[in-house]
mmCIF file of C-alpha atoms in Angstrom:
data_model
loop_
_atom_site.group_PDB
_atom_site.id
_atom_site.type_symbol
_atom_site.label_atom_id
_atom_site.label_comp_id
_atom_site.label_asym_id
_atom_site.label_seq_id
_atom_site.Cartn_x
_atom_site.Cartn_y
_atom_site.Cartn_z
ATOM 1 C CA MET A 1 -0.070 -0.276 -0.063
ATOM 2 C CA LEU A 2 3.023 2.613 0.968
ATOM 3 C CA LYS A 3 4.792 1.886 -2.699
ATOM 4 C CA THR A 4 2.023 2.426 -4.346
ATOM 5 C CA LEU A 5 0.862 5.884 -2.538
ATOM 6 C CA ARG A 6 4.671 6.473 -3.482
ATOM 7 C CA LYS A 7 4.608 5.496 -7.457
ATOM 8 C CA HIS A 8 1.030 7.424 -7.064
ATOM 9 C CA ILE A 9 2.766 10.486 -5.207
ATOM 10 C CA GLY A 10 5.900 10.215 -7.870
ATOM 11 C CA CYS A 11 4.295 10.368 -11.142
ATOM 12 C CA HIS A 12 1.816 13.119 -9.703
ATOM 13 C CA LEU A 13 5.622 15.242 -9.062
ATOM 14 C CA LYS A 14 6.987 14.608 -12.464
ATOM 15 C CA GLU A 15 3.851 15.284 -14.444
ATOM 16 C CA GLN A 16 4.013 18.685 -12.246
ATOM 17 C CA GLN A 17 7.553 19.067 -13.038
ATOM 18 C CA ARG A 18 6.914 18.372 -16.676
ATOM 19 C CA HIS A 19 3.823 21.280 -16.981
ATOM 20 C CA ARG A 20 6.832 23.658 -15.032
ATOM 21 C CA ALA A 21 9.054 23.102 -18.053
ATOM 22 C CA ARG A 22 6.559 24.517 -20.035
ATOM 23 C CA LEU A 23 8.420 27.249 -21.939
ATOM 24 C CA VAL A 24 5.244 28.642 -23.779
ATOM 25 C CA SER A 25 1.990 28.461 -21.519
ATOM 26 C CA LYS A 26 -1.374 27.287 -23.609
ATOM 27 C CA ASP A 27 -2.642 31.338 -24.331
ATOM 28 C CA GLY A 28 1.014 32.463 -25.343
ATOM 29 C CA ARG A 29 2.962 33.408 -22.945
ATOM 30 C CA CYS A 30 6.942 32.629 -22.246
ATOM 31 C CA ASN A 31 8.029 30.962 -18.945
ATOM 32 C CA ILE A 32 11.850 32.627 -19.168
ATOM 33 C CA GLU A 33 13.661 34.375 -15.998
ATOM 34 C CA PHE A 34 16.600 36.414 -17.350
ATOM 35 C CA GLY A 35 18.636 36.445 -14.595
ATOM 36 C CA ASN A 36 22.198 38.806 -13.857
ATOM 37 C CA VAL A 37 21.552 40.622 -16.265
ATOM 38 C CA GLU A 38 24.567 43.923 -16.941
ATOM 39 C CA GLU A 39 23.571 47.145 -15.199
ATOM 40 C CA GLN A 40 24.042 48.482 -19.013
ATOM 41 C CA SER A 41 21.804 46.410 -20.677
ATOM 42 C CA ARG A 42 19.269 47.463 -17.726
ATOM 43 C CA ILE A 43 19.622 51.123 -18.856
ATOM 44 C CA ALA A 44 18.945 49.890 -22.582
ATOM 45 C CA PHE A 45 14.787 49.389 -21.521
ATOM 46 C CA LEU A 46 14.678 52.855 -20.023
ATOM 47 C CA ALA A 47 16.495 54.177 -23.654
ATOM 48 C CA ASP A 48 14.178 53.026 -25.585
ATOM 49 C CA ILE A 49 11.377 54.019 -22.638
ATOM 50 C CA TRP A 50 8.316 53.732 -25.339
ATOM 51 C CA THR A 51 8.249 49.949 -25.442
ATOM 52 C CA THR A 52 9.390 49.400 -21.937
ATOM 53 C CA ILE A 53 5.500 51.968 -21.239
ATOM 54 C CA LEU A 54 3.741 49.175 -23.648
ATOM 55 C CA ASP A 55 5.103 46.731 -22.295
ATOM 56 C CA LEU A 56 3.698 47.307 -18.304
ATOM 57 C CA LYS A 57 0.670 45.819 -17.454
ATOM 58 C CA TRP A 58 -2.017 48.036 -16.358
ATOM 59 C CA ARG A 59 -1.849 48.628 -12.664
ATOM 60 C CA TYR A 60 1.760 50.404 -13.500
ATOM 61 C CA LYS A 61 0.907 52.215 -16.601
ATOM 62 C CA MET A 62 -2.276 53.828 -14.598
ATOM 63 C CA THR A 63 0.077 54.472 -12.012
ATOM 64 C CA ILE A 64 2.408 56.402 -14.467
ATOM 65 C CA PHE A 65 -0.056 57.970 -15.964
ATOM 66 C CA ILE A 66 -1.906 59.642 -12.584
ATOM 67 C CA SER A 67 1.733 60.487 -10.917
ATOM 68 C CA ALA A 68 2.664 62.282 -14.143
ATOM 69 C CA PHE A 69 -0.438 64.678 -14.273
ATOM 70 C CA LEU A 70 -0.715 64.643 -10.748
ATOM 71 C CA GLY A 71 3.489 65.189 -10.051
ATOM 72 C CA SER A 72 3.485 68.295 -12.374
ATOM 73 C CA TRP A 73 0.645 69.806 -11.405
ATOM 74 C CA PHE A 74 2.234 70.242 -7.995
ATOM 75 C CA LEU A 75 5.836 70.976 -9.193
ATOM 76 C CA PHE A 76 4.317 73.908 -11.202
ATOM 77 C CA GLY A 77 1.963 74.846 -8.116
ATOM 78 C CA LEU A 78 5.555 75.172 -6.165
ATOM 79 C CA LEU A 79 6.677 77.284 -8.277
ATOM 80 C CA TRP A 80 3.831 79.584 -9.014
ATOM 81 C CA TYR A 81 3.748 79.743 -5.319
ATOM 82 C CA ALA A 82 7.621 80.936 -5.141
ATOM 83 C CA VAL A 83 7.157 83.617 -7.684
ATOM 84 C CA ALA A 84 4.327 84.760 -5.830
ATOM 85 C CA TYR A 85 6.355 84.589 -2.663
ATOM 86 C CA LEU A 86 9.392 86.276 -4.455
ATOM 87 C CA HIS A 87 7.049 89.002 -5.975
ATOM 88 C CA ASN A 88 5.417 89.804 -1.979
ATOM 89 C CA ASP A 89 1.983 89.050 -4.170
ATOM 90 C CA LEU A 90 1.022 86.936 -1.296
ATOM 91 C CA PRO A 91 -1.662 88.732 1.396
ATOM 92 C CA GLU A 92 1.107 88.048 4.147
ATOM 93 C CA PHE A 93 3.524 90.318 2.643
ATOM 94 C CA SER A 94 -0.107 93.449 2.904
ATOM 95 C CA PRO A 95 0.158 94.676 -0.720
ATOM 96 C CA SER A 96 -0.877 98.131 -1.115
ATOM 97 C CA ILE A 97 -3.687 98.805 -3.093
ATOM 98 C CA ASN A 98 -1.547 99.858 -6.263
ATOM 99 C CA HIS A 99 0.941 96.732 -6.327
ATOM 100 C CA THR A 100 0.131 94.599 -9.373
ATOM 101 C CA PRO A 101 0.425 90.685 -8.590
ATOM 102 C CA CYS A 102 2.512 88.848 -11.423
ATOM 103 C CA VAL A 103 -1.070 86.205 -10.726
ATOM 104 C CA GLU A 104 -4.186 87.199 -10.126
ATOM 105 C CA ASN A 105 -5.836 85.721 -6.630
ATOM 106 C CA ILE A 106 -3.014 83.737 -5.323
ATOM 107 C CA ASN A 107 -3.354 83.437 -1.500
ATOM 108 C CA GLY A 108 -1.132 80.544 -0.919
ATOM 109 C CA LEU A 109 -0.293 77.036 -1.324
ATOM 110 C CA THR A 110 -3.567 75.839 -2.696
ATOM 111 C CA SER A 111 -4.346 78.261 -4.895
ATOM 112 C CA SER A 112 -1.271 78.006 -6.521
ATOM 113 C CA PHE A 113 -1.864 74.256 -6.965
ATOM 114 C CA LEU A 114 -5.189 74.833 -8.290
ATOM 115 C CA PHE A 115 -4.108 77.877 -11.125
ATOM 116 C CA SER A 116 -1.240 75.271 -11.788
ATOM 117 C CA LEU A 117 -3.582 72.695 -13.012
ATOM 118 C CA GLU A 118 -6.396 75.116 -14.563
ATOM 119 C CA THR A 119 -3.374 76.104 -16.435
ATOM 120 C CA GLN A 120 -1.730 73.261 -17.744
ATOM 121 C CA VAL A 121 -5.693 71.159 -18.279
ATOM 122 C CA THR A 122 -5.998 74.932 -20.288
ATOM 123 C CA ILE A 123 -9.484 75.142 -17.889
ATOM 124 C CA GLY A 124 -9.411 78.840 -17.797
ATOM 125 C CA TYR A 125 -11.704 79.678 -15.223
ATOM 126 C CA GLY A 126 -10.909 83.366 -15.810
ATOM 127 C CA PHE A 127 -10.724 83.843 -11.959
ATOM 128 C CA ARG A 128 -6.777 83.691 -11.924
ATOM 129 C CA CYS A 129 -4.945 84.923 -14.510
ATOM 130 C CA VAL A 130 -1.043 86.466 -15.601
ATOM 131 C CA THR A 131 -0.717 89.715 -15.525
ATOM 132 C CA GLU A 132 1.910 91.135 -18.077
ATOM 133 C CA HIS A 133 4.306 92.823 -15.743
ATOM 134 C CA CYS A 134 5.946 89.692 -14.619
ATOM 135 C CA GLY A 135 8.689 87.907 -17.271
ATOM 136 C CA THR A 136 9.114 85.422 -14.492
ATOM 137 C CA ALA A 137 5.707 84.114 -14.234
ATOM 138 C CA ILE A 138 4.653 84.374 -18.611
ATOM 139 C CA PHE A 139 8.173 82.561 -18.679
ATOM 140 C CA LEU A 140 6.507 79.865 -16.097
ATOM 141 C CA LEU A 141 3.339 79.887 -18.199
ATOM 142 C CA VAL A 142 5.318 79.061 -21.228
ATOM 143 C CA CYS A 143 7.135 75.979 -19.872
ATOM 144 C CA GLN A 144 3.783 73.886 -18.175
ATOM 145 C CA SER A 145 2.142 74.688 -21.318
ATOM 146 C CA ILE A 146 4.897 72.995 -23.667
ATOM 147 C CA LEU A 147 5.321 70.588 -20.780
ATOM 148 C CA GLY A 148 1.302 70.001 -20.197
ATOM 149 C CA VAL A 149 1.136 69.190 -24.398
ATOM 150 C CA ILE A 150 4.133 66.335 -24.333
ATOM 151 C CA ILE A 151 3.221 64.552 -21.005
ATOM 152 C CA ASN A 152 -0.716 64.533 -22.633
ATOM 153 C CA SER A 153 0.515 63.842 -25.872
ATOM 154 C CA PHE A 154 3.240 61.063 -24.744
ATOM 155 C CA MET A 155 0.537 59.438 -21.571
ATOM 156 C CA CYS A 156 -2.238 59.837 -24.137
ATOM 157 C CA GLY A 157 -0.964 57.983 -27.159
ATOM 158 C CA ALA A 158 0.597 55.178 -24.585
ATOM 159 C CA ILE A 159 -2.772 54.401 -23.660
ATOM 160 C CA LEU A 160 -4.340 54.284 -27.017
ATOM 161 C CA ALA A 161 -1.192 52.085 -28.020
ATOM 162 C CA LYS A 162 -2.260 49.779 -25.320
ATOM 163 C CA ILE A 163 -5.530 49.281 -25.882
ATOM 164 C CA SER A 164 -4.971 49.240 -30.401
ATOM 165 C CA ARG A 165 -2.123 46.291 -29.813
ATOM 166 C CA PRO A 166 -2.159 43.445 -32.293
ATOM 167 C CA LYS A 167 -1.567 40.665 -29.574
ATOM 168 C CA LYS A 168 -5.238 41.153 -28.413
ATOM 169 C CA ARG A 169 -6.551 40.377 -31.603
ATOM 170 C CA GLY A 170 -5.011 37.380 -31.042
ATOM 171 C CA LYS A 171 -6.927 36.472 -27.731
ATOM 172 C CA THR A 172 -9.439 36.193 -30.596
ATOM 173 C CA ILE A 173 -7.799 33.462 -32.226
ATOM 174 C CA THR A 174 -8.071 29.819 -30.671
ATOM 175 C CA PHE A 175 -6.382 26.133 -31.276
ATOM 176 C CA SER A 176 -7.653 22.522 -30.095
ATOM 177 C CA LYS A 177 -6.448 21.842 -26.742
ATOM 178 C CA ASN A 178 -5.050 18.145 -27.786
ATOM 179 C CA ALA A 179 -3.549 17.066 -30.881
ATOM 180 C CA VAL A 180 -3.646 14.280 -32.257
ATOM 181 C CA ILE A 181 -2.279 11.576 -34.605
ATOM 182 C CA SER A 182 -3.990 9.549 -37.478
ATOM 183 C CA LYS A 183 -3.923 8.896 -41.032
ATOM 184 C CA ARG A 184 -5.123 11.702 -43.548
ATOM 185 C CA GLY A 185 -5.049 11.053 -47.194
ATOM 186 C CA GLY A 186 -3.128 7.724 -46.613
ATOM 187 C CA LYS A 187 -0.532 9.373 -44.681
ATOM 188 C CA LEU A 188 0.709 9.636 -41.075
ATOM 189 C CA CYS A 189 0.007 13.102 -39.644
ATOM 190 C CA PHE A 190 0.147 15.052 -35.903
ATOM 191 C CA LEU A 191 -2.933 16.978 -36.249
ATOM 192 C CA ILE A 192 -4.106 20.569 -34.640
ATOM 193 C CA ARG A 193 -7.449 22.667 -35.252
ATOM 194 C CA VAL A 194 -7.497 26.031 -35.120
ATOM 195 C CA ALA A 195 -10.094 28.896 -35.457
ATOM 196 C CA ASN A 196 -10.286 32.331 -35.694
ATOM 197 C CA LEU A 197 -13.689 34.065 -33.216
ATOM 198 C CA ARG A 198 -14.351 36.751 -35.897
ATOM 199 C CA LYS A 199 -15.792 37.309 -38.920
ATOM 200 C CA SER A 200 -12.809 39.410 -39.986
ATOM 201 C CA LEU A 201 -10.087 37.865 -41.879
ATOM 202 C CA LEU A 202 -6.188 37.889 -41.027
ATOM 203 C CA ILE A 203 -4.534 38.743 -44.337
ATOM 204 C CA GLY A 204 -1.912 36.516 -45.242
ATOM 205 C CA SER A 205 -2.289 33.860 -42.092
ATOM 206 C CA HIS A 206 1.575 31.871 -42.114
ATOM 207 C CA ILE A 207 1.913 28.777 -39.663
ATOM 208 C CA TYR A 208 4.872 26.940 -38.864
ATOM 209 C CA GLY A 209 5.932 25.858 -35.610
ATOM 210 C CA LYS A 210 9.104 24.669 -33.352
ATOM 211 C CA LEU A 211 9.725 21.771 -31.738
ATOM 212 C CA LEU A 212 11.961 22.521 -28.347
ATOM 213 C CA LYS A 213 13.768 19.626 -27.106
ATOM 214 C CA THR A 214 17.324 19.008 -25.242
ATOM 215 C CA THR A 215 19.583 17.168 -27.732
ATOM 216 C CA VAL A 216 23.614 15.766 -26.956
ATOM 217 C CA THR A 217 25.746 16.774 -30.023
ATOM 218 C CA PRO A 218 28.201 14.305 -30.963
ATOM 219 C CA GLU A 219 30.641 16.795 -29.323
ATOM 220 C CA GLY A 220 29.086 15.788 -26.124
ATOM 221 C CA GLU A 221 27.861 19.352 -25.832
ATOM 222 C CA THR A 222 23.309 19.341 -24.703
ATOM 223 C CA ILE A 223 21.976 22.023 -25.908
ATOM 224 C CA ILE A 224 18.400 22.938 -23.835
ATOM 225 C CA LEU A 225 15.744 24.127 -25.569
ATOM 226 C CA ASP A 226 17.141 22.766 -29.071
ATOM 227 C CA GLN A 227 14.566 23.547 -32.028
ATOM 228 C CA VAL A 228 13.538 22.030 -34.824
ATOM 229 C CA ASN A 229 11.123 23.423 -37.510
ATOM 230 C CA ILE A 230 7.777 21.633 -38.262
ATOM 231 C CA ASP A 231 6.041 22.295 -41.086
ATOM 232 C CA PHE A 232 2.561 22.693 -40.916
ATOM 233 C CA VAL A 233 -0.150 22.759 -43.838
ATOM 234 C CA VAL A 234 -3.447 22.711 -44.652
ATOM 235 C CA ASP A 235 -4.725 20.837 -48.340
ATOM 236 C CA ALA A 236 -4.183 25.185 -49.798
ATOM 237 C CA GLY A 237 -0.484 25.381 -48.865
ATOM 238 C CA ASN A 238 0.450 26.706 -45.142
ATOM 239 C CA GLU A 239 0.626 30.669 -46.898
ATOM 240 C CA ASN A 240 -2.669 33.130 -47.405
ATOM 241 C CA LEU A 241 -5.162 30.779 -45.412
ATOM 242 C CA PHE A 242 -8.921 31.280 -46.087
ATOM 243 C CA PHE A 243 -9.583 31.754 -42.006
ATOM 244 C CA VAL A 244 -12.977 32.549 -42.428
ATOM 245 C CA SER A 245 -13.615 29.195 -40.631
ATOM 246 C CA PRO A 246 -11.743 26.180 -38.170
ATOM 247 C CA LEU A 247 -8.847 24.588 -39.757
ATOM 248 C CA THR A 248 -7.741 21.349 -39.187
ATOM 249 C CA ILE A 249 -3.926 22.187 -40.071
ATOM 250 C CA TYR A 250 -1.264 19.214 -39.827
ATOM 251 C CA HIS A 251 2.371 17.814 -40.372
ATOM 252 C CA ILE A 252 3.135 15.253 -41.951
ATOM 253 C CA ILE A 253 5.062 12.344 -40.092
ATOM 254 C CA ASP A 254 7.655 11.060 -42.539
ATOM 255 C CA LYS A 255 11.248 9.884 -42.615
ATOM 256 C CA ASN A 256 12.604 13.622 -42.271
ATOM 257 C CA SER A 257 10.078 13.874 -39.670
ATOM 258 C CA PRO A 258 10.914 14.218 -35.648
ATOM 259 C CA PHE A 259 8.230 12.122 -34.686
ATOM 260 C CA PHE A 260 9.208 9.159 -37.241
ATOM 261 C CA GLU A 261 10.545 6.896 -34.711
ATOM 262 C CA MET A 262 8.462 7.374 -31.789
ATOM 263 C CA THR A 263 5.059 5.318 -31.570
ATOM 264 C CA ALA A 264 1.453 4.978 -29.691
ATOM 265 C CA GLU A 265 4.122 3.498 -26.638
ATOM 266 C CA THR A 266 7.031 5.761 -26.273
ATOM 267 C CA ILE A 267 5.254 9.158 -27.483
ATOM 268 C CA LEU A 268 4.358 9.916 -23.658
ATOM 269 C CA GLN A 269 7.839 9.130 -22.369
ATOM 270 C CA GLN A 270 9.527 11.494 -24.686
ATOM 271 C CA ASP A 271 10.677 15.228 -23.331
ATOM 272 C CA PHE A 272 9.478 17.481 -25.450
ATOM 273 C CA GLU A 273 7.683 20.866 -26.612
ATOM 274 C CA LEU A 274 5.614 21.470 -29.832
ATOM 275 C CA VAL A 275 5.348 25.093 -30.196
ATOM 276 C CA VAL A 276 2.325 26.330 -32.869
ATOM 277 C CA PHE A 277 2.841 30.063 -34.320
ATOM 278 C CA LEU A 278 0.489 32.032 -36.239
ATOM 279 C CA ASP A 279 1.073 35.264 -37.855
ATOM 280 C CA GLY A 280 -1.043 37.623 -39.689
ATOM 281 C CA THR A 281 -2.169 41.152 -41.030
ATOM 282 C CA VAL A 282 -5.549 42.068 -38.795
ATOM 283 C CA GLU A 283 -8.259 43.651 -41.289
ATOM 284 C CA ALA A 284 -8.758 45.982 -40.134
ATOM 285 C CA THR A 285 -5.582 47.614 -38.252
ATOM 286 C CA SER A 286 -3.273 46.266 -41.336
ATOM 287 C CA ALA A 287 -0.955 45.313 -37.644
ATOM 288 C CA THR A 288 0.756 41.994 -37.511
ATOM 289 C CA CYS A 289 -0.287 39.698 -35.152
ATOM 290 C CA GLN A 290 1.475 36.657 -33.639
ATOM 291 C CA VAL A 291 -0.514 33.553 -32.234
ATOM 292 C CA ARG A 292 1.193 31.502 -30.295
ATOM 293 C CA THR A 293 0.529 28.071 -28.050
ATOM 294 C CA SER A 294 2.017 24.130 -26.792
ATOM 295 C CA TYR A 295 1.310 21.077 -26.987
ATOM 296 C CA ILE A 296 3.317 18.641 -24.494
ATOM 297 C CA PRO A 297 3.464 14.758 -24.675
ATOM 298 C CA GLU A 298 0.525 14.334 -22.243
ATOM 299 C CA GLU A 299 -1.027 16.363 -25.041
ATOM 300 C CA VAL A 300 -1.002 14.161 -28.196
ATOM 301 C CA PHE A 301 -3.819 11.576 -28.490
ATOM 302 C CA TRP A 302 -2.303 8.721 -30.891
ATOM 303 C CA GLY A 303 -5.039 7.415 -33.164
ATOM 304 C CA TYR A 304 -7.904 9.812 -32.460
ATOM 305 C CA ARG A 305 -9.422 12.695 -35.185
ATOM 306 C CA PHE A 306 -10.887 15.497 -34.208
ATOM 307 C CA VAL A 307 -14.816 15.505 -33.909
ATOM 308 C CA PRO A 308 -16.176 17.612 -37.632
ATOM 309 C CA ILE A 309 -17.531 20.532 -36.385
ATOM 310 C CA VAL A 310 -19.049 22.952 -39.713
ATOM 311 C CA SER A 311 -22.540 21.586 -40.751
ATOM 312 C CA LYS A 312 -24.723 23.358 -42.878
ATOM 313 C CA THR A 313 -28.601 25.013 -41.810
ATOM 314 C CA LYS A 314 -31.871 24.394 -43.910
ATOM 315 C CA GLU A 315 -31.481 27.985 -44.463
ATOM 316 C CA GLY A 316 -28.489 27.806 -46.859
ATOM 317 C CA LYS A 317 -26.002 29.018 -43.966
ATOM 318 C CA TYR A 318 -22.751 27.684 -42.582
ATOM 319 C CA ARG A 319 -22.786 27.231 -39.000
ATOM 320 C CA VAL A 320 -20.249 26.196 -36.025
ATOM 321 C CA ASP A 321 -20.581 24.261 -33.228
ATOM 322 C CA PHE A 322 -17.287 25.332 -30.944
ATOM 323 C CA SER A 323 -18.810 22.485 -28.344
ATOM 324 C CA ASN A 324 -16.852 20.021 -30.091
ATOM 325 C CA PHE A 325 -13.918 22.550 -31.194
ATOM 326 C CA SER A 326 -11.061 20.423 -29.387
ATOM 327 C CA LYS A 327 -13.801 17.055 -29.012
ATOM 328 C CA THR A 328 -11.546 13.672 -30.075
ATOM 329 C CA VAL A 329 -12.777 9.695 -31.468
ATOM 330 C CA ALA A 330 -11.237 7.065 -31.897
ATOM 331 C CA VAL A 331 -9.833 5.763 -34.750
ATOM 332 C CA GLU A 332 -7.628 2.976 -36.234
ATOM 333 C CA THR A 333 -3.965 3.681 -36.583
ATOM 334 C CA PRO A 334 -1.276 2.428 -37.360
ATOM 335 C CA HIS A 335 0.959 2.174 -33.701
ATOM 336 C CA CYS A 336 4.331 3.692 -35.480
ATOM 337 C CA ALA A 337 5.146 5.907 -38.513
ATOM 338 C CA PHE A 338 7.028 2.723 -39.981
ATOM 339 C CA CYS A 339 4.915 0.107 -39.468
ATOM 340 C CA LEU A 340 2.590 2.341 -41.957
ATOM 341 C CA TYR A 341 5.772 3.111 -44.691
ATOM 342 C CA ASN A 342 6.825 -0.518 -44.423
ATOM 343 C CA GLU A 343 3.167 -1.427 -45.196
ATOM 344 C CA ARG A 344 3.114 0.480 -47.636
ATOM 345 C CA ASP A 345 6.153 -0.671 -49.468
ATOM 346 C CA ALA A 346 4.847 -4.663 -49.217
ATOM 347 C CA LYS A 347 1.462 -3.663 -50.565
ATOM 348 C CA SER A 348 3.569 -2.003 -53.319
ATOM 349 C CA ARG A 349 5.980 -5.044 -54.137
ATOM 350 C CA ILE A 350 2.783 -7.433 -54.550
ATOM 351 C CA LYS A 351 1.131 -5.057 -56.897
ATOM 352 C CA LYS A 352 3.684 -4.129 -59.299
ATOM 353 C CA GLY A 353 5.837 -8.187 -59.205
ATOM 354 C CA TYR A 354 9.487 -8.515 -59.165
ATOM 355 C CA ASP A 355 11.360 -10.738 -61.267
ATOM 356 C CA ASN A 356 13.888 -13.049 -60.361
ATOM 357 C CA PRO A 357 17.136 -12.905 -62.266
ATOM 358 C CA GLY A 358 18.204 -16.300 -60.879
ATOM 359 C CA PHE A 359 15.355 -18.623 -61.754
ATOM 360 C CA TYR A 360 15.208 -20.975 -64.964
ATOM 361 C CA LEU A 361 12.957 -22.211 -67.297
ATOM 362 C CA SER A 362 13.789 -25.731 -68.115
ATOM 363 C CA GLU A 363 11.532 -27.321 -71.056
ATOM 364 C CA VAL A 364 11.195 -31.804 -70.594
ATOM 365 C CA ASN A 365 9.961 -33.959 -73.552
ATOM 366 C CA GLU A 366 7.909 -36.457 -72.219
ATOM 367 C CA THR A 367 7.548 -39.016 -74.262
ATOM 368 C CA SER A 368 4.812 -42.202 -73.253
ATOM 369 C CA GLU A 369 6.389 -45.486 -74.168
ATOM 370 C CA THR A 370 4.101 -48.432 -73.668
ATOM 371 C CA LYS A 371 5.566 -51.450 -73.033
ATOM 372 C CA MET A 372 3.304 -54.899 -73.720
#
């Protein structure tokens, strides 16, 4: 009983470790961490401040957005207070009746902050205003107006670019949860289903894959995350996909395929991750979009095919049933690609036939003699 429990726990831990070792999650996020990055490289993130701002999460972006406006308002509020203080415009200096202040109706720090806010966002209530007798105030007004325009343009542009990023379009592209291996067109294929949830198309779509695994070179070098190209096609090719309905893409498992030596019994013992990429141009914005997902051995079903999901209604419309999008059914499938090719070769030999050059036919003359 104890041994069985240990075995069950060990298998569970192995599955968890394999799950944690996944490089690309099902929704396309990369599970990678950078360590010991040089300080010079970190400064490069500040040099490319626009991309850094766009890559920030929304909570950090909104914090910067609010801090930028509040900080600039408060900073210029202090400067306006300093101008009024140095020009003796504040009530504690008891200015004379003929005294002309730099800014009308600034009585303290609060009113200075309100004037700074009104100036930068161009509210213009008309109660507080700059007079023409103070060059310092005019110069400060020009500086705040220019800086306010820069902050408004940068922050509003960053939020608009964040909202309209093409990666959000990728959320409406979905892949099947599992991949299957079965025969298609008389060949053993690795099949995946992909669908576009919007009616707008992806222009110039192209799909391909990368098989990630650990390999050891003949020189003894261990390469982690070694990449092998995997070609995926549909019946019409792998470029310029007509992505109006769900497509079943497939990779032919031939002698050049890394899946050729795998079998139905050994595929779960393999250590690989297949990352699938779909590139295309968003029809509405003309921005390039890339969608990613990945499959590990536990998510590959050998001897299954996908359930049909496209049907035609009585009204003549085509209907897609997404409840069966990832459903599979068992089908008769060879347990390895090598066996399928051997079977096909044997059948082709039987059909064609072969001559034996060592075979010799000798004619025998038979005579019938009857002895009495």
